[in-house]
mmCIF file of N, CA, C and O in Angstrom:
data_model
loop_
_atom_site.group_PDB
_atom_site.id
_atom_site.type_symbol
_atom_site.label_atom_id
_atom_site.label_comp_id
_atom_site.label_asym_id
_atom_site.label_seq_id
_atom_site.Cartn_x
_atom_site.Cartn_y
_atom_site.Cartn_z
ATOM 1 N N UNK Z 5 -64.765 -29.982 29.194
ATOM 2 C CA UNK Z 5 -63.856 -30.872 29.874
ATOM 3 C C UNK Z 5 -62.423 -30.361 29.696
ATOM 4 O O UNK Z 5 -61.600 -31.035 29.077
ATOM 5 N N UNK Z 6 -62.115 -29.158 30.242
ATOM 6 C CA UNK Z 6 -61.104 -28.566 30.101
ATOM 7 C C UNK Z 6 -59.815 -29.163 31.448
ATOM 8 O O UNK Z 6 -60.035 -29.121 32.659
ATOM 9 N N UNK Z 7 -58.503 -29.688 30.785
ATOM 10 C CA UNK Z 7 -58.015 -30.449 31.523
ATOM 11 C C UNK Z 7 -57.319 -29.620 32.431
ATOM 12 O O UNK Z 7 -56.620 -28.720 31.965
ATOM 13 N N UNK Z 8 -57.412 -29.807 33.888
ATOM 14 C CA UNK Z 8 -56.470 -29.305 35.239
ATOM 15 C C UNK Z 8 -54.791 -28.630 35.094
ATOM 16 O O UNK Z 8 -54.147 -27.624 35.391
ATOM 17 N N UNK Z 9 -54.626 -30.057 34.378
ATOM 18 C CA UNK Z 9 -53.024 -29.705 33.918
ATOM 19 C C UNK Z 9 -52.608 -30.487 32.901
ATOM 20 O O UNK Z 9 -53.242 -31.084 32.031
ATOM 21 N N UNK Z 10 -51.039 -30.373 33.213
ATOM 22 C CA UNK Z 10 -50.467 -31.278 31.565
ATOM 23 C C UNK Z 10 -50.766 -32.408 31.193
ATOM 24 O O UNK Z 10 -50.972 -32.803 30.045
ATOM 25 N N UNK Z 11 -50.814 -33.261 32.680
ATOM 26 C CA UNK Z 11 -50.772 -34.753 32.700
ATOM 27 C C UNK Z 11 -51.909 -35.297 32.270
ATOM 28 O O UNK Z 11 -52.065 -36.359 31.668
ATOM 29 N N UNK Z 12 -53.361 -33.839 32.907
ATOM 30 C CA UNK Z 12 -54.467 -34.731 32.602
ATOM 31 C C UNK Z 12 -54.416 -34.504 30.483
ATOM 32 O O UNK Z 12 -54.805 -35.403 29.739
ATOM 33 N N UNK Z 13 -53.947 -33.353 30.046
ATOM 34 C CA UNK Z 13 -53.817 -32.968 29.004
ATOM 35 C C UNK Z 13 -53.233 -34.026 27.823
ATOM 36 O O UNK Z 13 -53.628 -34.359 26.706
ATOM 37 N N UNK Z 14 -52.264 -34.317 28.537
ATOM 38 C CA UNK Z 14 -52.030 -36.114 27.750
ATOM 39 C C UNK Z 14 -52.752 -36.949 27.289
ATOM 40 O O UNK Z 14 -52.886 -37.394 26.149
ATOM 41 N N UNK Z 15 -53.634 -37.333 29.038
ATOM 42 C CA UNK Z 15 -54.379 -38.478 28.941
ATOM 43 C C UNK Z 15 -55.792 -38.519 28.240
ATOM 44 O O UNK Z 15 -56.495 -39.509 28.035
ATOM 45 N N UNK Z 16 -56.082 -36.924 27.858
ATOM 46 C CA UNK Z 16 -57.185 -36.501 26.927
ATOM 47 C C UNK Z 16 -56.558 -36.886 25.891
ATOM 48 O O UNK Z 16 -57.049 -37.918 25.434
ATOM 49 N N UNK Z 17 -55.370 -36.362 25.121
ATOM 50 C CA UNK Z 17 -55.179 -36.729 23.932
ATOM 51 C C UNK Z 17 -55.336 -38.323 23.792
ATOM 52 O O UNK Z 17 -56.136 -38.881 23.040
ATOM 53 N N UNK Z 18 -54.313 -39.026 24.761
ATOM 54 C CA UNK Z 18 -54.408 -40.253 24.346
ATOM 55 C C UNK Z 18 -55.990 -40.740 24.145
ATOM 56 O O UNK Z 18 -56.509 -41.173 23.116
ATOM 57 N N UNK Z 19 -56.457 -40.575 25.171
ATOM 58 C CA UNK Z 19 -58.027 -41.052 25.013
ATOM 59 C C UNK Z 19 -58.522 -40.972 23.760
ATOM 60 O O UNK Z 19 -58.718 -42.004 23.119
ATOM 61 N N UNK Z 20 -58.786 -39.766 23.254
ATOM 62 C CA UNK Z 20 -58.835 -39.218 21.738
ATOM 63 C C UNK Z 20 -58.615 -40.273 20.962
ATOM 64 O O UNK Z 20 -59.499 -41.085 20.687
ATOM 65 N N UNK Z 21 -57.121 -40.363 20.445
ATOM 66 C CA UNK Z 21 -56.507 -41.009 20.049
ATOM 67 C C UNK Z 21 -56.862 -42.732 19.794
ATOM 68 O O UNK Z 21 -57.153 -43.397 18.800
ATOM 69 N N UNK Z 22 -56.678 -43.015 21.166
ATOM 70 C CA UNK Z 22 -57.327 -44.448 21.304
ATOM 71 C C UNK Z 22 -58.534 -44.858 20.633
ATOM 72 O O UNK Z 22 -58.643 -45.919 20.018
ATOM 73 N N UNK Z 23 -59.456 -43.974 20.768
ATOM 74 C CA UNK Z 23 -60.603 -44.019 20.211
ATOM 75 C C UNK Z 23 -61.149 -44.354 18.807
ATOM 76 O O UNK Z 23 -62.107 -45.015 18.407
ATOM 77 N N UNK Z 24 -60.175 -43.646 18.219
ATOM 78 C CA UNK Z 24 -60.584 -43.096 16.342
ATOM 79 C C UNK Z 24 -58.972 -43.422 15.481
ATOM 80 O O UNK Z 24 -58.825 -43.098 14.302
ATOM 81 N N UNK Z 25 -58.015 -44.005 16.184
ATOM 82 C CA UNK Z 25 -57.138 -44.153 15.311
ATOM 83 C C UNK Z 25 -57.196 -46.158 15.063
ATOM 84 O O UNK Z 25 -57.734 -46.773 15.984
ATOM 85 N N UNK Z 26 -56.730 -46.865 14.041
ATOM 86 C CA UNK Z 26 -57.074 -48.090 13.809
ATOM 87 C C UNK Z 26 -55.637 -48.393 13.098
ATOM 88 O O UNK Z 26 -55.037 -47.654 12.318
ATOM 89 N N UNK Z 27 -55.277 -49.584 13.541
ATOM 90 C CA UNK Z 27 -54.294 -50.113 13.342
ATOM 91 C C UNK Z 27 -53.189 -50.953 14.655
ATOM 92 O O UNK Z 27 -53.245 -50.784 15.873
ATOM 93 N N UNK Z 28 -52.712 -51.412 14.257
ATOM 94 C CA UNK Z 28 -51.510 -52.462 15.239
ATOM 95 C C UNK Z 28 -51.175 -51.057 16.323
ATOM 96 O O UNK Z 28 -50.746 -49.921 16.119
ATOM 97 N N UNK Z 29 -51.535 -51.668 17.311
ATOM 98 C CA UNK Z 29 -51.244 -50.637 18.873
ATOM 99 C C UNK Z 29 -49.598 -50.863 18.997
ATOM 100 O O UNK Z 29 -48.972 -50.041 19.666
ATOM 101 N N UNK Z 30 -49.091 -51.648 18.544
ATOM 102 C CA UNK Z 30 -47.431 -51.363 18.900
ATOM 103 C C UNK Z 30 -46.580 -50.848 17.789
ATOM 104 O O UNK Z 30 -45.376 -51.041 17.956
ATOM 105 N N UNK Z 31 -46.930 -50.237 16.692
ATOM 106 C CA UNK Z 31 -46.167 -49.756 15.962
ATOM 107 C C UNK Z 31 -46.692 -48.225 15.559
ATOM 108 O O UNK Z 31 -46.339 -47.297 16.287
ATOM 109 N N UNK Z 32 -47.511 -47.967 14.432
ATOM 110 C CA UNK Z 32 -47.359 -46.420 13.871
ATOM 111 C C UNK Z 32 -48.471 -46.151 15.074
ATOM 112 O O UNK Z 32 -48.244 -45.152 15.756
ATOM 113 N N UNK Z 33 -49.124 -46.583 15.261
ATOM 114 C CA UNK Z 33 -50.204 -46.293 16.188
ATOM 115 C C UNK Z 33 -50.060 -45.362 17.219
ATOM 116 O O UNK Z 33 -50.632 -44.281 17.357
ATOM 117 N N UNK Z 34 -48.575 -46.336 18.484
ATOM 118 C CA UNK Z 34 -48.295 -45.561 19.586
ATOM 119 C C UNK Z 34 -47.386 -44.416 18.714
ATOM 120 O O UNK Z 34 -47.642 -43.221 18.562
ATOM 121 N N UNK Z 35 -46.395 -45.090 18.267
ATOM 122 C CA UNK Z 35 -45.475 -43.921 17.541
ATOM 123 C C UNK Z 35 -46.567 -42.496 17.548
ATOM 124 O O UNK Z 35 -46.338 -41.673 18.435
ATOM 125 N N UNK Z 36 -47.512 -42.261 16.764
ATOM 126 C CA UNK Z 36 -48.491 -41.083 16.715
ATOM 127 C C UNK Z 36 -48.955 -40.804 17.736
ATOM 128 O O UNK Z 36 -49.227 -39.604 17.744
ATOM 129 N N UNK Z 37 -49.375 -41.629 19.273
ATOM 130 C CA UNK Z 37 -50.031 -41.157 20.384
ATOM 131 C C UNK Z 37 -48.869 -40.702 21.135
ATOM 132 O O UNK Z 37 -48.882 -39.602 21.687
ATOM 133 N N UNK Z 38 -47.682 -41.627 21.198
ATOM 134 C CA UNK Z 38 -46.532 -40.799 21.628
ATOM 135 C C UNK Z 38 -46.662 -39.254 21.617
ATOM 136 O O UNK Z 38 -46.862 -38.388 22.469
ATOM 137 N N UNK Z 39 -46.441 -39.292 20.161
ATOM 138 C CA UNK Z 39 -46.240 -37.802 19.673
ATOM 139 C C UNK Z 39 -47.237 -36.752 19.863
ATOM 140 O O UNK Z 39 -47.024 -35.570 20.133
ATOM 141 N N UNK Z 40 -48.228 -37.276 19.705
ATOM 142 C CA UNK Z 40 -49.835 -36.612 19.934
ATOM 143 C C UNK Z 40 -49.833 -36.134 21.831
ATOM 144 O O UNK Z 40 -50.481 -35.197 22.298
ATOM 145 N N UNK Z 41 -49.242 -36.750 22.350
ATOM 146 C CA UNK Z 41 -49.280 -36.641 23.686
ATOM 147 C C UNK Z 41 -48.295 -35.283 24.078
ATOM 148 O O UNK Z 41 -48.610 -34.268 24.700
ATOM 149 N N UNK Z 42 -46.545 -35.798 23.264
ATOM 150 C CA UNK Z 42 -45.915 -34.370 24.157
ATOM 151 C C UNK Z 42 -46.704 -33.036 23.260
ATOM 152 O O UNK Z 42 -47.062 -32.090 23.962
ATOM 153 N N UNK Z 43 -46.979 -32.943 21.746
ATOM 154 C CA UNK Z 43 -48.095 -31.794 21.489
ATOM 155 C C UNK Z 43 -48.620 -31.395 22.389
ATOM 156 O O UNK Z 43 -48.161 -30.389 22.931
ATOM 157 N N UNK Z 44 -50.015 -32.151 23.000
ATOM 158 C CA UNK Z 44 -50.864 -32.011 23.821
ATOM 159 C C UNK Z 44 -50.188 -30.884 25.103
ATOM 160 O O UNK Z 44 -50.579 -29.824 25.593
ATOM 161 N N UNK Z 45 -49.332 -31.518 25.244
ATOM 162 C CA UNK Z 45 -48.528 -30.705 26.373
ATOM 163 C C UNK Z 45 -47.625 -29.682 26.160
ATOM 164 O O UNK Z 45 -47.592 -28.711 26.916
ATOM 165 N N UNK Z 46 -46.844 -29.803 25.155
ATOM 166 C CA UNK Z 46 -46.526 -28.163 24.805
ATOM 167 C C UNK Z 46 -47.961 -27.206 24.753
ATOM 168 O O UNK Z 46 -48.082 -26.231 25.496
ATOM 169 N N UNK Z 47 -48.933 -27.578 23.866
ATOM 170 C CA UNK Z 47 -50.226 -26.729 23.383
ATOM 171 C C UNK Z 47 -50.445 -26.071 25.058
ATOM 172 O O UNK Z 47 -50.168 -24.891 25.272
ATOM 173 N N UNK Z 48 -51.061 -27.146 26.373
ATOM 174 C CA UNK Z 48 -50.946 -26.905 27.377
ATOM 175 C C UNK Z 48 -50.435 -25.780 28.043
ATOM 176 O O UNK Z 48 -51.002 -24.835 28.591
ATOM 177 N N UNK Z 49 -49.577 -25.989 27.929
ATOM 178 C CA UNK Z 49 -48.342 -25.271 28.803
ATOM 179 C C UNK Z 49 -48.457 -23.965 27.866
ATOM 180 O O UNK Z 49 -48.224 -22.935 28.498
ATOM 181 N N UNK Z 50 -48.774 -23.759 26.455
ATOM 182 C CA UNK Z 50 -48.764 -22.601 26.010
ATOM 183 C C UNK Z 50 -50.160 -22.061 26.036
ATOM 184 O O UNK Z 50 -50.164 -20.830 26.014
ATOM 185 N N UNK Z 51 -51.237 -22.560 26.073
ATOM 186 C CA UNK Z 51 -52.442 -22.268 25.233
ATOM 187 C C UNK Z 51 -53.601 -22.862 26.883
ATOM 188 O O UNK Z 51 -54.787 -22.552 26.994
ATOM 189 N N UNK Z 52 -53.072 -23.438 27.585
ATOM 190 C CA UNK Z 52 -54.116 -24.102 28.963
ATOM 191 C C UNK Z 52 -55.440 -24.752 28.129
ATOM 192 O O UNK Z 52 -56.518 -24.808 28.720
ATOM 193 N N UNK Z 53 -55.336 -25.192 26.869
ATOM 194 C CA UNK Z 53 -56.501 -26.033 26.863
ATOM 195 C C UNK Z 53 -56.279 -27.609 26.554
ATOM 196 O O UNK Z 53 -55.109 -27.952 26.387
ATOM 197 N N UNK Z 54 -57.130 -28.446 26.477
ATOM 198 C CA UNK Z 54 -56.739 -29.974 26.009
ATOM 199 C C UNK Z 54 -57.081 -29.996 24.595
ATOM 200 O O UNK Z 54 -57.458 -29.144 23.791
ATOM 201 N N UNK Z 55 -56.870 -31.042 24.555
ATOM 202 C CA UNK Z 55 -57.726 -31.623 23.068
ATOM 203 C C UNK Z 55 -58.739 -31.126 22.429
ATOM 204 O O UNK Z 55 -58.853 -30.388 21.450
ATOM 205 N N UNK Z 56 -59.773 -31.874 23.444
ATOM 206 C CA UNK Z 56 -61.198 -31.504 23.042
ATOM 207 C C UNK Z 56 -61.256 -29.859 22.490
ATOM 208 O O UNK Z 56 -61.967 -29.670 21.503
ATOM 209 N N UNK Z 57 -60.707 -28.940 22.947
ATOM 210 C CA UNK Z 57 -60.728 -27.504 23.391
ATOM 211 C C UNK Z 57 -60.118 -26.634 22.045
ATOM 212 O O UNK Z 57 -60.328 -25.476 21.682
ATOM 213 N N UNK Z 58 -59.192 -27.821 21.424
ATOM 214 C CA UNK Z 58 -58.099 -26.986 20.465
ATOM 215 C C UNK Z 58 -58.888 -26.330 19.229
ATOM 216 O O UNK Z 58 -59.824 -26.868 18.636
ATOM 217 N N UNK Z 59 -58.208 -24.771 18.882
ATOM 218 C CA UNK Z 59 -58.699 -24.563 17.853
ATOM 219 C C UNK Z 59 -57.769 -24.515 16.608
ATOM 220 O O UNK Z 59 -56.586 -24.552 16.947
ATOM 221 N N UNK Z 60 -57.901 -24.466 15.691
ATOM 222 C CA UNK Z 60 -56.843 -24.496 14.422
ATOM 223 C C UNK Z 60 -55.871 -23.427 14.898
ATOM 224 O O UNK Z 60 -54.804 -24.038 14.962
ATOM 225 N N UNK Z 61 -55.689 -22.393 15.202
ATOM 226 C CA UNK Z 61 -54.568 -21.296 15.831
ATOM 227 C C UNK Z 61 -53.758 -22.678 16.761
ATOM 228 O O UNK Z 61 -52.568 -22.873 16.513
ATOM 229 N N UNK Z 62 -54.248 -23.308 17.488
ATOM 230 C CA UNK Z 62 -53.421 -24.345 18.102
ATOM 231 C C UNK Z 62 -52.374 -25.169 17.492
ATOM 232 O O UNK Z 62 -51.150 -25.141 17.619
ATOM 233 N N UNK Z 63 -52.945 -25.709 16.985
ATOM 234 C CA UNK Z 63 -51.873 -26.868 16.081
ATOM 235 C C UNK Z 63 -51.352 -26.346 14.932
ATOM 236 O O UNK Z 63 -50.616 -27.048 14.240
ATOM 237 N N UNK Z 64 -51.700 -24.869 14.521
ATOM 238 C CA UNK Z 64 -50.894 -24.495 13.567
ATOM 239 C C UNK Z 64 -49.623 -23.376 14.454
ATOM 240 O O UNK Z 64 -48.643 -23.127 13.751
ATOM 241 N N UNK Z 65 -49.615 -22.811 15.724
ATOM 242 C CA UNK Z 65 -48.454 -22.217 16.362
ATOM 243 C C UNK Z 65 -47.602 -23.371 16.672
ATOM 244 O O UNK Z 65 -46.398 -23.298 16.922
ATOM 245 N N UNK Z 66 -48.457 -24.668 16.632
ATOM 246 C CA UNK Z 66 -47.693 -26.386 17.237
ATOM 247 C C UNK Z 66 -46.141 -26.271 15.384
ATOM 248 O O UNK Z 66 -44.936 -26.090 15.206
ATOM 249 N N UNK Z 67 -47.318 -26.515 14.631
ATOM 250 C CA UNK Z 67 -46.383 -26.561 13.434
ATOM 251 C C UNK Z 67 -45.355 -25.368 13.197
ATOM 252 O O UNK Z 67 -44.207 -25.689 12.889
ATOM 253 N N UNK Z 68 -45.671 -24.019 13.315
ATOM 254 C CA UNK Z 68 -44.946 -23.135 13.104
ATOM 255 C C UNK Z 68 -43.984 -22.848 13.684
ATOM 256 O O UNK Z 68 -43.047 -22.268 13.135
ATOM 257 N N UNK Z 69 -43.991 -23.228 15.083
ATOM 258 C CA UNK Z 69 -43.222 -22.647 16.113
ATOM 259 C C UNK Z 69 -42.106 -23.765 16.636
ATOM 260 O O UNK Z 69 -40.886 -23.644 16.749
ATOM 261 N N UNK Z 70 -42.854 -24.740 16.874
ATOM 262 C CA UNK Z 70 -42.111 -25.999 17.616
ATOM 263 C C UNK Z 70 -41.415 -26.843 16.992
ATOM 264 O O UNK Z 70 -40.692 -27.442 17.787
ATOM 265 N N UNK Z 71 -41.241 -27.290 15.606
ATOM 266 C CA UNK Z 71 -40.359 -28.439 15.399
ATOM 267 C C UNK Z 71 -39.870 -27.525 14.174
ATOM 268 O O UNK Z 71 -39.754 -28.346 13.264
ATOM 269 N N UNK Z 72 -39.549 -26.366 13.700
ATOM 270 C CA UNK Z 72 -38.691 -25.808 12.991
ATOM 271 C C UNK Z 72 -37.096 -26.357 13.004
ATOM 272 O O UNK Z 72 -36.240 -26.053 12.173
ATOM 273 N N UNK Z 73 -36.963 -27.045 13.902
ATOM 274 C CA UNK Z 73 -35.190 -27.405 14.289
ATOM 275 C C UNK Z 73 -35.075 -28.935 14.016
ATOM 276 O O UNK Z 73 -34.075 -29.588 14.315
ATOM 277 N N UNK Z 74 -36.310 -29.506 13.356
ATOM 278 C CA UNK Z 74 -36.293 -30.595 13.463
ATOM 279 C C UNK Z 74 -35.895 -31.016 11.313
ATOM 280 O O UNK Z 74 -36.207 -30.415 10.285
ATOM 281 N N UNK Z 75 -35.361 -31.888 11.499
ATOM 282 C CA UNK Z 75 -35.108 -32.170 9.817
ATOM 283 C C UNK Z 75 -36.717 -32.568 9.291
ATOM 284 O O UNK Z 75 -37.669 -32.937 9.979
ATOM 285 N N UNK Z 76 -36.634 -32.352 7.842
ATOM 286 C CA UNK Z 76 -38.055 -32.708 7.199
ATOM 287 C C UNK Z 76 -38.618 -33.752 6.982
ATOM 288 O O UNK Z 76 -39.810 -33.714 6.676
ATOM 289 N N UNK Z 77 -38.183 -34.542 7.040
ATOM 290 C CA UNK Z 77 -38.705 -36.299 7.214
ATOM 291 C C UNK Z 77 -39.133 -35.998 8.527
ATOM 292 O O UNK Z 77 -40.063 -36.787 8.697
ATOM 293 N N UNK Z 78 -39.049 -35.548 9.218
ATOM 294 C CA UNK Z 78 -39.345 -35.519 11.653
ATOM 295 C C UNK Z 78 -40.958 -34.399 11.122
ATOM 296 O O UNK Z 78 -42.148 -34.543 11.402
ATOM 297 N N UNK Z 79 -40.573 -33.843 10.680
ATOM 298 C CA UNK Z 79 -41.581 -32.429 10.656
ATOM 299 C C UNK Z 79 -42.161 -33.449 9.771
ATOM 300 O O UNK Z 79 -43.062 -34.016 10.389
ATOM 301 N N UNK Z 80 -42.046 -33.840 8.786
ATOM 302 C CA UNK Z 80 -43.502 -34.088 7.957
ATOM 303 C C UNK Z 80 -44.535 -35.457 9.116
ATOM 304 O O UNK Z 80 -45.753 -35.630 9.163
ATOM 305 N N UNK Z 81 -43.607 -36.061 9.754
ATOM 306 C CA UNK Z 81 -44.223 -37.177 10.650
ATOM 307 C C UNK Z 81 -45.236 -36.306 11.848
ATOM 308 O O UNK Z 81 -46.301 -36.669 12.346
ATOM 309 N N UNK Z 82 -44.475 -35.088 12.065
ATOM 310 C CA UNK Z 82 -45.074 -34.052 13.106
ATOM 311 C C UNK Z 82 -46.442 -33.752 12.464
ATOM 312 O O UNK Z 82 -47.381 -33.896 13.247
ATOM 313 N N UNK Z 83 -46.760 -33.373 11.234
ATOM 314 C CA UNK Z 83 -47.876 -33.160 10.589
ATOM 315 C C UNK Z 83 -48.943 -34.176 10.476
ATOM 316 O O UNK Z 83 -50.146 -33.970 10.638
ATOM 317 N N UNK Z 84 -48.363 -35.310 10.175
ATOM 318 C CA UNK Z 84 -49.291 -36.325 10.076
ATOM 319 C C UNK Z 84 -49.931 -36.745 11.330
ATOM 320 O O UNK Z 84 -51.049 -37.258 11.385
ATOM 321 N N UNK Z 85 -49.000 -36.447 12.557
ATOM 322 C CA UNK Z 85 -49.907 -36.846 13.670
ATOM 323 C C UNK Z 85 -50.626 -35.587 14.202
ATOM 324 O O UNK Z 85 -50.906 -35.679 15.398
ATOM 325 N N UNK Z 86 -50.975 -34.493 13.634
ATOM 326 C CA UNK Z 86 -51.445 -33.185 13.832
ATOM 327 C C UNK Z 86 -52.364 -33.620 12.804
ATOM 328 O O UNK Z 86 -53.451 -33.047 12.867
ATOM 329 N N UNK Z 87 -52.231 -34.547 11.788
ATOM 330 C CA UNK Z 87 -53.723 -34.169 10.947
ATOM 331 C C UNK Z 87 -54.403 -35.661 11.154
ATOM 332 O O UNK Z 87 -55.223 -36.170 10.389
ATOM 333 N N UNK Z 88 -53.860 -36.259 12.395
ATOM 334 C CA UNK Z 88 -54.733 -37.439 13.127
ATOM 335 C C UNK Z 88 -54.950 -36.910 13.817
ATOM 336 O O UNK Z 88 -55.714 -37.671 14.409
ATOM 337 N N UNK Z 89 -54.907 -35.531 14.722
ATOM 338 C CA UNK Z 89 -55.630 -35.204 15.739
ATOM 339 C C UNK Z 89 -56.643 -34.228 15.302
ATOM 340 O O UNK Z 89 -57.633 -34.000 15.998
ATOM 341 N N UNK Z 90 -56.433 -33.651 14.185
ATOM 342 C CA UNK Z 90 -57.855 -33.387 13.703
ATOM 343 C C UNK Z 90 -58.680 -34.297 12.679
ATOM 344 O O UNK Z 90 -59.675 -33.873 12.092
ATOM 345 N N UNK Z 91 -58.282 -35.304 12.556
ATOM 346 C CA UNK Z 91 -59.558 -36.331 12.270
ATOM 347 C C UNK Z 91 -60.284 -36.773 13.631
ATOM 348 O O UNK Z 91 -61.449 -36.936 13.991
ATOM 349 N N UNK Z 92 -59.242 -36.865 14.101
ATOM 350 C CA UNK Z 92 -59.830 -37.523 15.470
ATOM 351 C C UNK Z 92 -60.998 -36.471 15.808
ATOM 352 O O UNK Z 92 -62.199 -36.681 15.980
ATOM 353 N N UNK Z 93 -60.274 -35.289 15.847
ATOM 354 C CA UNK Z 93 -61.548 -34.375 16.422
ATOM 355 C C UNK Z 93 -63.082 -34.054 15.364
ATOM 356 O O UNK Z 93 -64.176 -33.515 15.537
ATOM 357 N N UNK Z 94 -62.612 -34.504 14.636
ATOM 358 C CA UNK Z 94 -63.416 -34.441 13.634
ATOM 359 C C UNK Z 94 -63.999 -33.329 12.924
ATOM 360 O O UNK Z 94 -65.174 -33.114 12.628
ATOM 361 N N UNK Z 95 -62.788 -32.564 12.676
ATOM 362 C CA UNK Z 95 -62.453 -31.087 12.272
ATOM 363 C C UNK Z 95 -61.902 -31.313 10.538
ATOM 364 O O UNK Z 95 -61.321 -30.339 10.059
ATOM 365 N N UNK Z 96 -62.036 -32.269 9.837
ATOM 366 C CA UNK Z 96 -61.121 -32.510 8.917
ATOM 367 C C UNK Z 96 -61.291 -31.450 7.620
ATOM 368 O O UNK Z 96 -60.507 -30.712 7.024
ATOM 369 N N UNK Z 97 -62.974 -31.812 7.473
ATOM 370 C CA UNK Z 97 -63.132 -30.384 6.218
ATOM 371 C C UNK Z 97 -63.091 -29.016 6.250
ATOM 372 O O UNK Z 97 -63.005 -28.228 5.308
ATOM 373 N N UNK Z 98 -63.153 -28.836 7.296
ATOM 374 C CA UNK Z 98 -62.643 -27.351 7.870
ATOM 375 C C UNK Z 98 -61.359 -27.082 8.033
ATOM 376 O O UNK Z 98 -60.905 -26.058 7.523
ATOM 377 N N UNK Z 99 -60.672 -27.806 8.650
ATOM 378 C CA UNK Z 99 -59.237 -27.505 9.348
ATOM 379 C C UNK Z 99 -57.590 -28.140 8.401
ATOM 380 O O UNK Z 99 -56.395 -27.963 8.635
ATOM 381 N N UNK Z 100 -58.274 -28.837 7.408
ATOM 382 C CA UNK Z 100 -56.803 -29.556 7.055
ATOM 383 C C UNK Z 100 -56.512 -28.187 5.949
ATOM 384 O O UNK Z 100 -55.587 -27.378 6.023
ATOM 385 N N UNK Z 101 -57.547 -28.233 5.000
ATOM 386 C CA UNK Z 101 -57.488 -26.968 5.026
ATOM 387 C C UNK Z 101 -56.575 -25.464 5.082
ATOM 388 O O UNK Z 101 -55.855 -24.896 4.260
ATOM 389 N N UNK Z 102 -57.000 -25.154 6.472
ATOM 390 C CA UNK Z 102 -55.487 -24.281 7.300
ATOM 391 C C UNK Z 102 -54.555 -24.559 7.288
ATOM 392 O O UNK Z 102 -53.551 -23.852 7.199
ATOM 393 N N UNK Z 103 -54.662 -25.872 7.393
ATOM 394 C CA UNK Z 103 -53.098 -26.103 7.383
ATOM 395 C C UNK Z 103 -52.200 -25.691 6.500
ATOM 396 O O UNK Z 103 -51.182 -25.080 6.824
ATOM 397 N N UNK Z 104 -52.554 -26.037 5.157
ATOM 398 C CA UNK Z 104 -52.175 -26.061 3.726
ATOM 399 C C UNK Z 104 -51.595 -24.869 3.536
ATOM 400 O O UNK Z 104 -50.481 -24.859 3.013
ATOM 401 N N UNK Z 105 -52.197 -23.679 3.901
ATOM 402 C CA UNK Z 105 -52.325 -22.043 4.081
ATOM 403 C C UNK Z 105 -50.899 -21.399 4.316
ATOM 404 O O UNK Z 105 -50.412 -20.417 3.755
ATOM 405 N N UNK Z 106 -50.147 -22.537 5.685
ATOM 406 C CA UNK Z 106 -48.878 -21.815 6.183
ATOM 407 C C UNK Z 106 -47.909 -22.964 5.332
ATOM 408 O O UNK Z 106 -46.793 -23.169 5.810
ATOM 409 N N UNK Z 107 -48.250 -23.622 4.246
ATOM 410 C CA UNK Z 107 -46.834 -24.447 3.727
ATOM 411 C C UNK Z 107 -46.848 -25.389 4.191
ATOM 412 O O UNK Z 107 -45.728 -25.781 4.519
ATOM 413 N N UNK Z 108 -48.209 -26.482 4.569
ATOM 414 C CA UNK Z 108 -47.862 -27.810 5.232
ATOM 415 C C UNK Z 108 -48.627 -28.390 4.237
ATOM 416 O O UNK Z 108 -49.452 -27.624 3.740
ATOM 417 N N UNK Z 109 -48.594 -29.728 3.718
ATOM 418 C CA UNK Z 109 -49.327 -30.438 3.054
ATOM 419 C C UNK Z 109 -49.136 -31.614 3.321
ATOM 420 O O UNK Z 109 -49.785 -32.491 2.751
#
């Protein structure tokens, strides 16, 4: 289910998202699908796959590359909704893992 374009690339994540994350839908919840969404679409636009599709090289060029300009309280929030999208995917004992590897914890 490889998505067409960005938009549908979103609406995979959100779906995702919706699915496997639990808690009050108007606070940390969207805050993370927000965020989980423009990911989705940078990854897109760099990588042409969705969600379903991502492999750890994905969300770790997401961490390495993309919010370097951002202060560390922003980046550590960036991580946490990168390691809800691999729970979501259900990649967790494999992939959190990697993460750890390039300096994220």
């Amino acid at each position: 289910m490889r998505p067409a374009n960005q938009q549908q690339a979103e609406r995979h994540m959100e779906h995702l998202l919706n699915r496997k994350l639990k808690g009050n839908r108007s606070t940390r919840v969207k805050e993370h699908t927000q965020r989980a969404k423009k990911i989705a679409a940078l990854i897109w636009k760099r990588f042409q796959v969705g969600p379903y599709q991502y492999q750890l090289k994905h969300l770790k060029w997401y961490l390495d590359t993309q919010i370097r300009h951002l202060k560390a309280a922003t980046q550590y929030r960036h991580f946490l909704t990168v390691k809800n999208i691999i729970i979501a995917l259900g990649k967790e004992s494999d992939w959190i893992g990697g993460l750890g590897k390039s300096g994220w914890r």
